[in-house]
C-alpha cells in the first residue's frame, strides 16, 4: 500500500517561507527514505515557480489549489489554467474544495469543467467532496456526496487518473473528525459508486488530520492518504503524518510478506 499526503497551504506563506519549507522537507527526505508515501505540496499559485526550481527532479510532487474550468489560455483574468500548471511541472491540482464551493459559489458544473481541463493537461485532479454539519446530522451524507459526484464526474474521461478526497466540511479546521466507521462507510460508498461507473480513483480523507490521528484513520480500508490543511503549514506538524503513513505501509507489507 502506498499513500499520498497532500499539503494544502491555502492562502498562506511567502516566497521565503515556501522555499524554506521545501528545503526543510527535502533535508528530512535526505535522511529518511520514504518507501510508502508520496508527498504533494500545494502552495499558493504565485509560489509554485519558486518550488519548482527547488523540487524539480526530487521525489516531492507539487500542484495547484485550483485551475480554470473554461479554457487553457485566453481572456480569463486572475485564473491559472491546467496547461500553465503542467508547464510548471505540476502533476496534481485540488479541485472543488469546499471553501471555493461555499465562498466563491463554485457549482458542481463548474467543477466538472475543471476536472475535464485538468485531465486534458495530464494533471491529476484531487476532487473534494463532503457534507456540511446539518447534512451530516440529518443523515444525508451519502446523498450529498453522490449528488456532487453525479455532476462533477458527468464528463470525466474513464481512462484518466483521479483522487477523491472525502472532506466533511464540519471537520475542516475544527479539530473534529468523523468516527472511523463513518469514514469507512463513505469510502465504501464512493468505491462502489466509482466501480459502478467504470471509473477508478484513489480515495483519501481530509479534515483535521494530525500526527495524532493519522495512524488511526489509516485503519479505514481502501483509504490511500490525506489532504491536510492546518497541520501541513509547518514541517514539524506535517512530518508526523508522513511518518504515520510510512509506519502503517510498512506494517501492511510485513503482514502480507
Ligand atoms: C482542508 O482545508 O482541506 C483541510 C483538510 O483542512 P484541515 O486539515 O485544517 O482541517
JSON list of C-alpha atoms in Angstrom, two decimals, residues 63-234:
[
{"chain": "A", "resi": 63, "resn": "UNK", "atom": "CA", "xyz": [0.38, 21.07, -7.66]},
{"chain": "A", "resi": 64, "resn": "UNK", "atom": "CA", "xyz": [-2.24, 23.82, -7.71]},
{"chain": "A", "resi": 65, "resn": "UNK", "atom": "CA", "xyz": [-5.11, 24.55, -5.36]},
{"chain": "A", "resi": 66, "resn": "UNK", "atom": "CA", "xyz": [-7.48, 25.22, -8.25]},
{"chain": "A", "resi": 67, "resn": "UNK", "atom": "CA", "xyz": [-7.48, 25.72, -12.01]},
{"chain": "A", "resi": 68, "resn": "UNK", "atom": "CA", "xyz": [-9.58, 27.33, -14.73]},
{"chain": "A", "resi": 69, "resn": "UNK", "atom": "CA", "xyz": [-12.56, 25.32, -16.00]},
{"chain": "A", "resi": 70, "resn": "UNK", "atom": "CA", "xyz": [-13.16, 27.44, -19.04]},
{"chain": "A", "resi": 71, "resn": "UNK", "atom": "CA", "xyz": [-10.01, 27.40, -21.10]},
{"chain": "A", "resi": 72, "resn": "UNK", "atom": "CA", "xyz": [-6.30, 26.60, -21.15]},
{"chain": "A", "resi": 73, "resn": "UNK", "atom": "CA", "xyz": [-5.26, 30.09, -22.37]},
{"chain": "A", "resi": 74, "resn": "UNK", "atom": "CA", "xyz": [-7.04, 33.35, -23.11]},
{"chain": "A", "resi": 75, "resn": "UNK", "atom": "CA", "xyz": [-9.05, 36.17, -21.60]},
{"chain": "A", "resi": 76, "resn": "UNK", "atom": "CA", "xyz": [-9.65, 34.84, -18.09]},
{"chain": "A", "resi": 77, "resn": "UNK", "atom": "CA", "xyz": [-8.24, 37.49, -15.78]},
{"chain": "A", "resi": 78, "resn": "UNK", "atom": "CA", "xyz": [-6.97, 36.16, -12.49]},
{"chain": "A", "resi": 79, "resn": "UNK", "atom": "CA", "xyz": [-7.21, 32.50, -13.49]},
{"chain": "A", "resi": 80, "resn": "UNK", "atom": "CA", "xyz": [-4.50, 29.87, -13.79]},
{"chain": "A", "resi": 81, "resn": "UNK", "atom": "CA", "xyz": [-5.03, 27.09, -16.30]},
{"chain": "A", "resi": 82, "resn": "UNK", "atom": "CA", "xyz": [-4.25, 23.40, -16.14]},
{"chain": "A", "resi": 83, "resn": "UNK", "atom": "CA", "xyz": [-1.78, 23.82, -19.01]},
{"chain": "A", "resi": 84, "resn": "UNK", "atom": "CA", "xyz": [0.00, 26.58, -17.10]},
{"chain": "A", "resi": 85, "resn": "UNK", "atom": "CA", "xyz": [0.23, 24.35, -14.03]},
{"chain": "A", "resi": 86, "resn": "UNK", "atom": "CA", "xyz": [1.56, 21.49, -16.16]},
{"chain": "A", "resi": 87, "resn": "UNK", "atom": "CA", "xyz": [4.09, 23.87, -17.72]},
{"chain": "A", "resi": 88, "resn": "UNK", "atom": "CA", "xyz": [5.46, 24.48, -14.21]},
{"chain": "A", "resi": 89, "resn": "UNK", "atom": "CA", "xyz": [5.85, 20.76, -13.61]},
{"chain": "A", "resi": 90, "resn": "UNK", "atom": "CA", "xyz": [2.69, 20.37, -11.54]},
{"chain": "A", "resi": 91, "resn": "UNK", "atom": "CA", "xyz": [1.17, 16.91, -11.66]},
{"chain": "A", "resi": 92, "resn": "UNK", "atom": "CA", "xyz": [-1.80, 17.47, -9.34]},
{"chain": "A", "resi": 93, "resn": "UNK", "atom": "CA", "xyz": [-4.44, 20.08, -8.60]},
{"chain": "A", "resi": 94, "resn": "UNK", "atom": "CA", "xyz": [-7.01, 20.32, -5.84]},
{"chain": "A", "resi": 95, "resn": "UNK", "atom": "CA", "xyz": [-10.44, 20.92, -7.40]},
{"chain": "A", "resi": 96, "resn": "UNK", "atom": "CA", "xyz": [-13.79, 21.74, -5.78]},
{"chain": "A", "resi": 97, "resn": "UNK", "atom": "CA", "xyz": [-12.51, 22.49, -2.28]},
{"chain": "A", "resi": 98, "resn": "UNK", "atom": "CA", "xyz": [-15.46, 23.34, -0.01]},
{"chain": "A", "resi": 99, "resn": "UNK", "atom": "CA", "xyz": [-14.00, 26.81, 0.66]},
{"chain": "A", "resi": 100, "resn": "UNK", "atom": "CA", "xyz": [-14.29, 27.55, -3.07]},
{"chain": "A", "resi": 101, "resn": "UNK", "atom": "CA", "xyz": [-17.70, 25.90, -3.36]},
{"chain": "A", "resi": 102, "resn": "UNK", "atom": "CA", "xyz": [-19.02, 27.97, -0.44]},
{"chain": "A", "resi": 103, "resn": "UNK", "atom": "CA", "xyz": [-17.15, 31.28, -0.65]},
{"chain": "A", "resi": 104, "resn": "UNK", "atom": "CA", "xyz": [-16.92, 31.62, -4.43]},
{"chain": "A", "resi": 105, "resn": "UNK", "atom": "CA", "xyz": [-20.15, 29.91, -5.46]},
{"chain": "A", "resi": 106, "resn": "UNK", "atom": "CA", "xyz": [-18.32, 27.18, -7.37]},
{"chain": "A", "resi": 107, "resn": "UNK", "atom": "CA", "xyz": [-21.05, 24.88, -8.65]},
{"chain": "A", "resi": 108, "resn": "UNK", "atom": "CA", "xyz": [-20.85, 21.17, -9.42]},
{"chain": "A", "resi": 109, "resn": "UNK", "atom": "CA", "xyz": [-21.00, 22.03, -13.16]},
{"chain": "A", "resi": 110, "resn": "UNK", "atom": "CA", "xyz": [-18.06, 24.42, -12.91]},
{"chain": "A", "resi": 111, "resn": "UNK", "atom": "CA", "xyz": [-16.13, 21.72, -11.05]},
{"chain": "A", "resi": 112, "resn": "UNK", "atom": "CA", "xyz": [-16.96, 19.20, -13.79]},
{"chain": "A", "resi": 113, "resn": "UNK", "atom": "CA", "xyz": [-15.35, 21.53, -16.37]},
{"chain": "A", "resi": 114, "resn": "UNK", "atom": "CA", "xyz": [-12.29, 21.94, -14.16]},
{"chain": "A", "resi": 115, "resn": "UNK", "atom": "CA", "xyz": [-11.88, 18.17, -13.97]},
{"chain": "A", "resi": 116, "resn": "UNK", "atom": "CA", "xyz": [-12.01, 17.90, -17.76]},
{"chain": "A", "resi": 117, "resn": "UNK", "atom": "CA", "xyz": [-9.41, 20.64, -18.23]},
{"chain": "A", "resi": 118, "resn": "UNK", "atom": "CA", "xyz": [-7.15, 19.04, -15.63]},
{"chain": "A", "resi": 119, "resn": "UNK", "atom": "CA", "xyz": [-7.16, 15.68, -17.37]},
{"chain": "A", "resi": 120, "resn": "UNK", "atom": "CA", "xyz": [-6.59, 17.27, -20.80]},
{"chain": "A", "resi": 121, "resn": "UNK", "atom": "CA", "xyz": [-3.37, 18.74, -19.37]},
{"chain": "A", "resi": 122, "resn": "UNK", "atom": "CA", "xyz": [-2.45, 15.46, -17.62]},
{"chain": "A", "resi": 123, "resn": "UNK", "atom": "CA", "xyz": [-2.94, 16.97, -14.20]},
{"chain": "A", "resi": 124, "resn": "UNK", "atom": "CA", "xyz": [-4.36, 14.50, -11.66]},
{"chain": "A", "resi": 125, "resn": "UNK", "atom": "CA", "xyz": [-7.36, 16.18, -10.06]},
{"chain": "A", "resi": 126, "resn": "UNK", "atom": "CA", "xyz": [-7.85, 15.89, -6.31]},
{"chain": "A", "resi": 127, "resn": "UNK", "atom": "CA", "xyz": [-11.62, 16.28, -6.21]},
{"chain": "A", "resi": 128, "resn": "UNK", "atom": "CA", "xyz": [-13.01, 17.36, -2.83]},
{"chain": "A", "resi": 129, "resn": "UNK", "atom": "CA", "xyz": [-16.48, 16.23, -1.80]},
{"chain": "A", "resi": 130, "resn": "UNK", "atom": "CA", "xyz": [-18.27, 16.26, 1.52]},
{"chain": "A", "resi": 131, "resn": "UNK", "atom": "CA", "xyz": [-21.28, 17.24, 3.55]},
{"chain": "A", "resi": 132, "resn": "UNK", "atom": "CA", "xyz": [-21.85, 20.11, 5.99]},
{"chain": "A", "resi": 133, "resn": "UNK", "atom": "CA", "xyz": [-22.76, 19.75, 9.65]},
{"chain": "A", "resi": 134, "resn": "UNK", "atom": "CA", "xyz": [-26.54, 19.81, 9.19]},
{"chain": "A", "resi": 135, "resn": "UNK", "atom": "CA", "xyz": [-26.47, 17.38, 6.29]},
{"chain": "A", "resi": 136, "resn": "UNK", "atom": "CA", "xyz": [-24.37, 15.07, 8.42]},
{"chain": "A", "resi": 137, "resn": "UNK", "atom": "CA", "xyz": [-26.65, 15.28, 11.47]},
{"chain": "A", "resi": 138, "resn": "UNK", "atom": "CA", "xyz": [-29.72, 14.71, 9.31]},
{"chain": "A", "resi": 139, "resn": "UNK", "atom": "CA", "xyz": [-28.19, 11.55, 7.84]},
{"chain": "A", "resi": 140, "resn": "UNK", "atom": "CA", "xyz": [-27.77, 12.91, 4.31]},
{"chain": "A", "resi": 141, "resn": "UNK", "atom": "CA", "xyz": [-24.02, 12.43, 3.97]},
{"chain": "A", "resi": 142, "resn": "UNK", "atom": "CA", "xyz": [-24.04, 9.93, 1.12]},
{"chain": "A", "resi": 143, "resn": "UNK", "atom": "CA", "xyz": [-26.96, 11.62, -0.69]},
{"chain": "A", "resi": 144, "resn": "UNK", "atom": "CA", "xyz": [-24.97, 14.89, -0.73]},
{"chain": "A", "resi": 145, "resn": "UNK", "atom": "CA", "xyz": [-21.73, 13.28, -1.90]},
{"chain": "A", "resi": 146, "resn": "UNK", "atom": "CA", "xyz": [-23.49, 11.21, -4.57]},
{"chain": "A", "resi": 147, "resn": "UNK", "atom": "CA", "xyz": [-25.15, 14.39, -5.87]},
{"chain": "A", "resi": 148, "resn": "UNK", "atom": "CA", "xyz": [-21.75, 16.08, -6.10]},
{"chain": "A", "resi": 149, "resn": "UNK", "atom": "CA", "xyz": [-20.15, 13.09, -7.85]},
{"chain": "A", "resi": 150, "resn": "UNK", "atom": "CA", "xyz": [-23.05, 12.66, -10.32]},
{"chain": "A", "resi": 151, "resn": "UNK", "atom": "CA", "xyz": [-22.43, 16.15, -11.70]},
{"chain": "A", "resi": 152, "resn": "UNK", "atom": "CA", "xyz": [-18.70, 16.53, -11.06]},
{"chain": "A", "resi": 153, "resn": "UNK", "atom": "CA", "xyz": [-17.90, 13.31, -12.93]},
{"chain": "A", "resi": 154, "resn": "UNK", "atom": "CA", "xyz": [-20.54, 13.63, -15.66]},
{"chain": "A", "resi": 155, "resn": "UNK", "atom": "CA", "xyz": [-17.94, 14.20, -18.39]},
{"chain": "A", "resi": 156, "resn": "UNK", "atom": "CA", "xyz": [-14.96, 12.56, -16.77]},
{"chain": "A", "resi": 157, "resn": "UNK", "atom": "CA", "xyz": [-12.69, 10.53, -19.03]},
{"chain": "A", "resi": 158, "resn": "UNK", "atom": "CA", "xyz": [-12.75, 7.00, -17.61]},
{"chain": "A", "resi": 159, "resn": "UNK", "atom": "CA", "xyz": [-9.12, 6.41, -18.59]},
{"chain": "A", "resi": 160, "resn": "UNK", "atom": "CA", "xyz": [-7.82, 9.41, -16.61]},
{"chain": "A", "resi": 161, "resn": "UNK", "atom": "CA", "xyz": [-6.40, 9.34, -13.09]},
{"chain": "A", "resi": 162, "resn": "UNK", "atom": "CA", "xyz": [-8.32, 10.99, -10.27]},
{"chain": "A", "resi": 163, "resn": "UNK", "atom": "CA", "xyz": [-8.13, 11.24, -6.49]},
{"chain": "A", "resi": 164, "resn": "UNK", "atom": "CA", "xyz": [-11.26, 11.85, -4.47]},
{"chain": "A", "resi": 165, "resn": "UNK", "atom": "CA", "xyz": [-10.87, 13.49, -1.08]},
{"chain": "A", "resi": 166, "resn": "UNK", "atom": "CA", "xyz": [-13.71, 12.92, 1.36]},
{"chain": "A", "resi": 167, "resn": "UNK", "atom": "CA", "xyz": [-13.71, 16.16, 3.32]},
{"chain": "A", "resi": 168, "resn": "UNK", "atom": "CA", "xyz": [-16.61, 16.61, 5.76]},
{"chain": "A", "resi": 169, "resn": "UNK", "atom": "CA", "xyz": [-16.97, 20.40, 5.83]},
{"chain": "A", "resi": 170, "resn": "UNK", "atom": "CA", "xyz": [-17.66, 20.41, 9.56]},
{"chain": "A", "resi": 171, "resn": "UNK", "atom": "CA", "xyz": [-14.32, 18.71, 10.16]},
{"chain": "A", "resi": 172, "resn": "UNK", "atom": "CA", "xyz": [-12.15, 21.18, 8.24]},
{"chain": "A", "resi": 173, "resn": "UNK", "atom": "CA", "xyz": [-10.07, 23.26, 10.63]},
{"chain": "A", "resi": 174, "resn": "UNK", "atom": "CA", "xyz": [-12.24, 22.36, 13.64]},
{"chain": "A", "resi": 175, "resn": "UNK", "atom": "CA", "xyz": [-10.28, 19.58, 15.29]},
{"chain": "A", "resi": 176, "resn": "UNK", "atom": "CA", "xyz": [-13.34, 17.31, 14.95]},
{"chain": "A", "resi": 177, "resn": "UNK", "atom": "CA", "xyz": [-13.16, 14.14, 12.89]},
{"chain": "A", "resi": 178, "resn": "UNK", "atom": "CA", "xyz": [-15.85, 11.59, 11.99]},
{"chain": "A", "resi": 179, "resn": "UNK", "atom": "CA", "xyz": [-15.78, 8.13, 13.53]},
{"chain": "A", "resi": 180, "resn": "UNK", "atom": "CA", "xyz": [-13.69, 5.58, 11.66]},
{"chain": "A", "resi": 181, "resn": "UNK", "atom": "CA", "xyz": [-16.90, 3.73, 10.84]},
{"chain": "A", "resi": 182, "resn": "UNK", "atom": "CA", "xyz": [-18.38, 6.86, 9.26]},
{"chain": "A", "resi": 183, "resn": "UNK", "atom": "CA", "xyz": [-15.26, 7.44, 7.16]},
{"chain": "A", "resi": 184, "resn": "UNK", "atom": "CA", "xyz": [-15.30, 3.77, 6.18]},
{"chain": "A", "resi": 185, "resn": "UNK", "atom": "CA", "xyz": [-18.96, 4.00, 5.11]},
{"chain": "A", "resi": 186, "resn": "UNK", "atom": "CA", "xyz": [-18.26, 6.97, 2.85]},
{"chain": "A", "resi": 187, "resn": "UNK", "atom": "CA", "xyz": [-15.11, 5.38, 1.39]},
{"chain": "A", "resi": 188, "resn": "UNK", "atom": "CA", "xyz": [-17.06, 2.16, 0.68]},
{"chain": "A", "resi": 189, "resn": "UNK", "atom": "CA", "xyz": [-19.90, 4.11, -0.94]},
{"chain": "A", "resi": 190, "resn": "UNK", "atom": "CA", "xyz": [-17.52, 6.10, -3.15]},
{"chain": "A", "resi": 191, "resn": "UNK", "atom": "CA", "xyz": [-15.59, 2.94, -4.12]},
{"chain": "A", "resi": 192, "resn": "UNK", "atom": "CA", "xyz": [-18.83, 1.14, -5.10]},
{"chain": "A", "resi": 193, "resn": "UNK", "atom": "CA", "xyz": [-20.07, 4.21, -6.94]},
{"chain": "A", "resi": 194, "resn": "UNK", "atom": "CA", "xyz": [-16.87, 4.52, -8.94]},
{"chain": "A", "resi": 195, "resn": "UNK", "atom": "CA", "xyz": [-16.86, 0.83, -9.76]},
{"chain": "A", "resi": 196, "resn": "UNK", "atom": "CA", "xyz": [-20.47, 1.08, -10.91]},
{"chain": "A", "resi": 197, "resn": "UNK", "atom": "CA", "xyz": [-19.47, 3.84, -13.30]},
{"chain": "A", "resi": 198, "resn": "UNK", "atom": "CA", "xyz": [-16.39, 2.03, -14.58]},
{"chain": "A", "resi": 199, "resn": "UNK", "atom": "CA", "xyz": [-14.10, 4.65, -13.02]},
{"chain": "A", "resi": 200, "resn": "UNK", "atom": "CA", "xyz": [-11.08, 4.23, -10.78]},
{"chain": "A", "resi": 201, "resn": "UNK", "atom": "CA", "xyz": [-9.97, 6.62, -8.06]},
{"chain": "A", "resi": 202, "resn": "UNK", "atom": "CA", "xyz": [-7.60, 6.83, -5.15]},
{"chain": "A", "resi": 203, "resn": "UNK", "atom": "CA", "xyz": [-9.67, 7.74, -2.11]},
{"chain": "A", "resi": 204, "resn": "UNK", "atom": "CA", "xyz": [-8.24, 9.99, 0.57]},
{"chain": "A", "resi": 205, "resn": "UNK", "atom": "CA", "xyz": [-9.58, 11.79, 3.65]},
{"chain": "A", "resi": 206, "resn": "UNK", "atom": "CA", "xyz": [-9.27, 15.44, 4.69]},
{"chain": "A", "resi": 207, "resn": "UNK", "atom": "CA", "xyz": [-10.43, 17.27, 7.81]},
{"chain": "A", "resi": 208, "resn": "UNK", "atom": "CA", "xyz": [-8.35, 17.98, 10.94]},
{"chain": "A", "resi": 209, "resn": "UNK", "atom": "CA", "xyz": [-5.77, 15.29, 10.19]},
{"chain": "A", "resi": 210, "resn": "UNK", "atom": "CA", "xyz": [-2.78, 15.48, 12.54]},
{"chain": "A", "resi": 211, "resn": "UNK", "atom": "CA", "xyz": [0.14, 13.31, 13.55]},
{"chain": "A", "resi": 212, "resn": "UNK", "atom": "CA", "xyz": [-2.01, 12.16, 16.48]},
{"chain": "A", "resi": 213, "resn": "UNK", "atom": "CA", "xyz": [-4.94, 10.76, 14.48]},
{"chain": "A", "resi": 214, "resn": "UNK", "atom": "CA", "xyz": [-3.36, 9.80, 11.13]},
{"chain": "A", "resi": 215, "resn": "UNK", "atom": "CA", "xyz": [-2.38, 6.27, 12.06]},
{"chain": "A", "resi": 216, "resn": "UNK", "atom": "CA", "xyz": [-5.86, 5.52, 13.39]},
{"chain": "A", "resi": 217, "resn": "UNK", "atom": "CA", "xyz": [-7.51, 6.96, 10.28]},
{"chain": "A", "resi": 218, "resn": "UNK", "atom": "CA", "xyz": [-5.37, 4.68, 8.12]},
{"chain": "A", "resi": 219, "resn": "UNK", "atom": "CA", "xyz": [-7.24, 1.74, 9.64]},
{"chain": "A", "resi": 220, "resn": "UNK", "atom": "CA", "xyz": [-10.02, 2.68, 7.19]},
{"chain": "A", "resi": 221, "resn": "UNK", "atom": "CA", "xyz": [-9.82, 0.10, 4.40]},
{"chain": "A", "resi": 222, "resn": "UNK", "atom": "CA", "xyz": [-9.02, 1.42, 0.92]},
{"chain": "A", "resi": 223, "resn": "UNK", "atom": "CA", "xyz": [-8.01, 4.84, 2.22]},
{"chain": "A", "resi": 224, "resn": "UNK", "atom": "CA", "xyz": [-4.92, 5.96, 0.28]},
{"chain": "A", "resi": 225, "resn": "UNK", "atom": "CA", "xyz": [-3.86, 9.07, 2.16]},
{"chain": "A", "resi": 226, "resn": "UNK", "atom": "CA", "xyz": [-4.77, 12.54, 3.32]},
{"chain": "A", "resi": 227, "resn": "UNK", "atom": "CA", "xyz": [-5.44, 16.09, 2.23]},
{"chain": "A", "resi": 228, "resn": "UNK", "atom": "CA", "xyz": [-4.04, 18.23, 5.03]},
{"chain": "A", "resi": 229, "resn": "UNK", "atom": "CA", "xyz": [-4.67, 21.91, 5.71]},
{"chain": "A", "resi": 230, "resn": "UNK", "atom": "CA", "xyz": [-3.65, 23.35, 9.10]},
{"chain": "A", "resi": 231, "resn": "UNK", "atom": "CA", "xyz": [-1.18, 20.63, 10.08]},
{"chain": "A", "resi": 232, "resn": "UNK", "atom": "CA", "xyz": [0.62, 20.97, 6.75]},
{"chain": "A", "resi": 233, "resn": "UNK", "atom": "CA", "xyz": [1.67, 24.56, 7.37]},
{"chain": "A", "resi": 234, "resn": "UNK", "atom": "CA", "xyz": [4.73, 23.59, 9.39]}
]
